[in-house]
CSV table of C-alpha atoms and ligand atoms in Angstrom, one decimal:
chain,number,residue,atom,x,y,z
F,1,MET,CA,-0.3,4.0,21.2
F,2,PHE,CA,1.3,5.2,18.1
F,3,LYS,CA,-0.9,6.5,15.2
F,4,LEU,CA,-0.5,6.8,11.5
F,5,PRO,CA,0.0,10.6,10.8
F,6,ASN,CA,-2.0,12.1,8.0
F,7,LEU,CA,-0.1,13.1,4.9
F,8,PRO,CA,0.4,16.9,4.9
F,9,TYR,CA,-1.0,16.9,1.3
F,10,ALA,CA,-3.4,14.9,-0.9
F,11,TYR,CA,-2.4,11.5,-2.2
F,12,ASP,CA,-2.3,12.9,-5.7
F,13,ALA,CA,-0.4,16.0,-4.8
F,14,LEU,CA,3.0,14.7,-6.0
F,15,GLU,CA,1.7,13.6,-9.4
F,16,PRO,CA,3.1,13.0,-12.0
F,17,TYR,CA,6.3,12.3,-10.2
F,18,ILE,CA,5.1,10.1,-7.4
F,19,ASP,CA,1.7,8.6,-8.3
F,20,LYS,CA,-1.5,8.6,-6.2
F,21,GLN,CA,-1.7,4.8,-6.1
F,22,THR,CA,1.8,4.4,-4.8
F,23,MET,CA,1.3,7.1,-2.2
F,24,THR,CA,-2.0,5.6,-1.1
F,25,LEU,CA,-0.6,2.0,-0.7
F,26,HIS,CA,2.7,3.2,0.8
F,27,HIS,CA,0.9,5.3,3.4
F,28,GLN,CA,-2.2,3.2,4.2
F,29,LEU,CA,-0.7,-0.3,4.0
F,30,HIS,CA,3.1,-0.1,4.5
F,31,HIS,CA,3.3,2.7,7.0
F,32,GLN,CA,0.1,1.6,8.8
F,33,GLY,CA,1.7,-1.9,9.0
F,34,TYR,CA,4.7,-0.6,10.8
F,35,VAL,CA,2.5,1.4,13.3
F,36,ASP,CA,0.3,-1.7,14.0
F,37,LYS,CA,3.3,-4.0,14.6
F,38,LEU,CA,5.0,-1.4,16.8
F,39,ASN,CA,1.8,-1.1,18.9
F,40,THR,CA,1.5,-4.9,19.2
F,41,ALA,CA,5.1,-5.2,20.3
F,42,LEU,CA,4.7,-2.5,23.0
F,43,GLU,CA,1.4,-3.8,24.4
F,44,GLY,CA,1.3,-3.5,28.2
F,45,LYS,CA,4.4,-1.3,28.2
F,46,GLU,CA,2.9,2.1,29.0
F,47,ASP,CA,6.3,3.7,29.8
F,48,LEU,CA,7.5,2.9,26.2
F,49,GLN,CA,4.1,3.7,24.6
F,50,SER,CA,4.2,7.2,26.0
F,51,MET,CA,7.6,8.0,24.6
F,52,GLU,CA,8.2,9.9,21.3
F,53,ILE,CA,9.3,7.5,18.5
F,54,SER,CA,12.5,9.4,18.1
F,55,GLU,CA,13.3,8.9,21.8
F,56,LEU,CA,12.7,5.1,21.5
F,57,LEU,CA,15.1,5.0,18.5
F,58,LYS,CA,17.7,7.0,20.3
F,59,LYS,CA,17.6,4.7,23.3
F,60,LEU,CA,17.4,1.5,21.3
F,61,ALA,CA,20.3,-0.1,23.0
F,62,THR,CA,18.8,0.4,26.5
F,63,LEU,CA,15.3,-0.9,25.7
F,64,PRO,CA,14.1,-4.3,27.1
F,65,GLN,CA,15.6,-7.1,25.0
F,66,GLU,CA,12.2,-8.4,23.9
F,67,VAL,CA,11.2,-5.2,22.2
F,68,VAL,CA,14.5,-4.0,20.6
F,69,THR,CA,14.0,-5.7,17.2
F,70,ALA,CA,10.4,-4.6,16.9
F,71,VAL,CA,11.3,-1.0,17.8
F,72,ARG,CA,14.3,-1.0,15.4
F,73,ASN,CA,12.3,-2.4,12.5
F,74,ASN,CA,8.7,-1.2,13.0
F,75,GLY,CA,9.5,1.9,15.1
F,76,GLY,CA,12.1,2.7,12.5
F,77,GLY,CA,9.6,2.1,9.8
F,78,HIS,CA,7.1,4.4,11.5
F,79,ALA,CA,9.7,7.2,12.1
F,80,ASN,CA,11.3,7.0,8.7
F,81,HIS,CA,8.1,7.1,6.8
F,82,SER,CA,6.7,10.0,8.9
F,83,PHE,CA,9.9,11.9,8.1
F,84,PHE,CA,9.8,10.9,4.4
F,85,TRP,CA,6.3,12.3,3.9
F,86,THR,CA,7.2,15.7,5.2
F,87,GLY,CA,10.3,15.9,3.1
F,88,MET,CA,8.2,16.0,0.0
F,89,GLY,CA,5.5,18.5,-1.1
F,90,PRO,CA,3.3,19.7,-3.9
F,91,GLU,CA,5.5,22.7,-4.8
F,92,LYS,CA,7.7,21.3,-7.5
F,93,GLU,CA,11.4,21.8,-8.3
F,94,GLN,CA,12.5,23.6,-5.2
F,95,GLU,CA,16.1,24.3,-4.5
F,96,PRO,CA,17.8,25.1,-1.1
F,97,GLU,CA,18.1,28.7,-0.1
F,98,GLY,CA,19.8,30.8,2.6
F,99,VAL,CA,22.0,29.1,5.2
F,100,LEU,CA,21.1,25.6,4.0
F,101,LYS,CA,22.3,26.5,0.5
F,102,GLN,CA,25.5,27.9,2.0
F,103,ALA,CA,26.1,24.7,4.1
F,104,ILE,CA,25.4,22.5,1.1
F,105,ASP,CA,27.8,24.6,-1.1
F,106,THR,CA,30.5,24.2,1.6
F,107,ALA,CA,30.0,20.5,2.3
F,108,PHE,CA,29.4,19.3,-1.3
F,109,SER,CA,30.8,22.0,-3.6
F,110,GLY,CA,27.4,23.1,-4.7
F,111,PHE,CA,23.8,21.9,-5.0
F,112,THR,CA,24.4,20.1,-8.3
F,113,ALA,CA,27.3,18.2,-6.9
F,114,PHE,CA,25.2,17.3,-3.8
F,115,GLN,CA,22.4,16.1,-5.9
F,116,GLU,CA,24.7,14.0,-8.0
F,117,LYS,CA,26.4,12.4,-5.0
F,118,PHE,CA,23.0,11.7,-3.2
F,119,THR,CA,21.6,10.2,-6.5
F,120,GLN,CA,24.6,8.0,-7.0
F,121,VAL,CA,24.4,6.7,-3.4
F,122,ALA,CA,20.7,6.0,-3.8
F,123,ALA,CA,21.1,4.3,-7.1
F,124,THR,CA,23.8,2.0,-5.8
F,125,LEU,CA,22.4,1.1,-2.4
F,126,PHE,CA,22.0,-2.6,-2.4
F,127,GLY,CA,18.8,-4.1,-1.1
F,128,SER,CA,16.1,-2.2,0.9
F,129,GLY,CA,17.0,0.9,2.8
F,130,TRP,CA,17.2,4.7,3.0
F,131,VAL,CA,19.4,7.5,1.9
F,132,TRP,CA,19.8,10.5,4.2
F,133,LEU,CA,21.1,14.0,4.4
F,134,VAL,CA,22.1,14.3,8.0
F,135,VAL,CA,24.0,16.5,10.4
F,136,ALA,CA,26.7,14.5,12.2
F,137,ASP,CA,29.4,16.0,14.4
F,138,GLY,CA,28.1,19.4,13.2
F,139,LYS,CA,28.7,18.7,9.5
F,140,LEU,CA,26.3,17.8,6.6
F,141,GLU,CA,26.8,14.3,5.2
F,142,ILE,CA,25.1,11.8,3.0
F,143,THR,CA,24.5,8.4,4.7
F,144,THR,CA,22.5,5.3,4.2
F,145,THR,CA,20.7,2.9,6.5
F,146,GLY,CA,19.6,-0.7,5.7
F,147,ASN,CA,16.1,-2.0,6.2
F,148,GLN,CA,14.2,0.4,8.5
F,149,ASP,CA,17.2,1.5,10.6
F,150,SER,CA,17.2,5.2,11.7
F,151,PRO,CA,20.2,7.5,11.7
F,152,VAL,CA,19.0,8.8,15.1
F,153,SER,CA,19.9,5.5,16.6
F,154,ILE,CA,23.6,6.3,15.8
F,155,GLY,CA,23.4,9.9,16.9
F,156,LYS,CA,22.8,11.6,13.5
F,157,GLN,CA,20.3,14.3,12.9
F,158,PRO,CA,18.2,13.7,9.8
F,159,LEU,CA,17.3,16.6,7.5
F,160,LEU,CA,16.0,14.7,4.4
F,161,CYS,CA,15.5,11.1,3.4
F,162,LEU,CA,14.7,9.0,0.4
F,163,ASP,CA,13.0,5.6,0.6
F,164,VAL,CA,14.6,3.2,-1.8
F,165,TRP,CA,12.6,0.1,-0.9
F,166,GLU,CA,11.0,-1.3,-4.1
F,167,HIS,CA,7.5,-0.7,-2.6
F,168,ALA,CA,8.3,3.0,-2.8
F,169,TYR,CA,8.5,3.0,-6.6
F,170,TYR,CA,7.7,-0.4,-8.2
F,171,LEU,CA,4.1,0.3,-9.3
F,172,LYS,CA,5.1,3.3,-11.5
F,173,TYR,CA,8.8,2.8,-12.2
F,174,GLN,CA,9.2,-1.0,-11.9
F,175,ASN,CA,12.9,-1.7,-11.6
F,176,LYS,CA,14.0,1.7,-12.9
F,177,ARG,CA,15.2,3.1,-9.6
F,178,ALA,CA,17.1,5.9,-11.3
F,179,GLU,CA,13.9,7.3,-12.8
F,180,TYR,CA,12.2,7.2,-9.4
F,181,ILE,CA,15.2,9.1,-7.8
F,182,ALA,CA,15.1,11.7,-10.6
F,183,ALA,CA,11.3,12.2,-10.1
F,184,TRP,CA,11.7,12.4,-6.3
F,185,TRP,CA,14.1,15.4,-6.6
F,186,LYS,CA,11.2,17.3,-8.3
F,187,VAL,CA,9.0,17.1,-5.1
F,188,VAL,CA,11.6,17.5,-2.4
F,189,ASN,CA,10.4,20.1,0.2
F,190,PHE,CA,13.5,22.2,0.7
F,191,ARG,CA,11.5,24.6,2.8
F,192,LYS,CA,11.1,21.8,5.3
F,193,VAL,CA,14.8,20.9,5.2
F,194,GLU,CA,15.7,24.6,5.8
F,195,GLU,CA,13.3,24.7,8.8
F,196,LEU,CA,14.9,21.6,10.3
F,197,PHE,CA,18.4,22.9,9.6
F,198,GLY,CA,17.5,26.3,11.2
F,199,LYS,CA,16.5,24.5,14.5
F,200,LEU,CA,19.9,22.8,15.0
R,301,MN3,MN1,8.6,2.7,2.4
């Protein structure tokens, strides 16, 4: 059975940028909901229940037909949110360092240009979805997924993600997605991104 992971920090740790109430509801209701629905869909399928969520998402196309949609939507929701939480942290205004900084400079002509491009993609993504920094074919790229789709299902390795579903920001920012994106940059955990990049 899949379980809701604890946040690696307190619900109010990202204040004032991401508020305690949004974090609490997002984690305890939205993320828990994906976990619960995933578990319901996989009832009686011990072979699938014992797999890592990332493995299920990588093998989406080969799963039994009756669970594909549930794994894609609810398994994706579980994996994406688990990853989203660890990509943020209480230490504010971090910037990439070391080999990650070099790779970002090479791929995007600098951190500022990377931030501008990611922000523009996030601001203009239509509907509900995610914006990602991934490694694909050995290169850094910015990509998006709709709904709860995961980049691992299409062979891309995620390094960082931003949830642009309205439930991620509506309580504090209402329809002002641009303000939410600007706030999110303040709490990005680039030490975690560097750690993931270093393992590739
Ligand atoms: Mn969400």
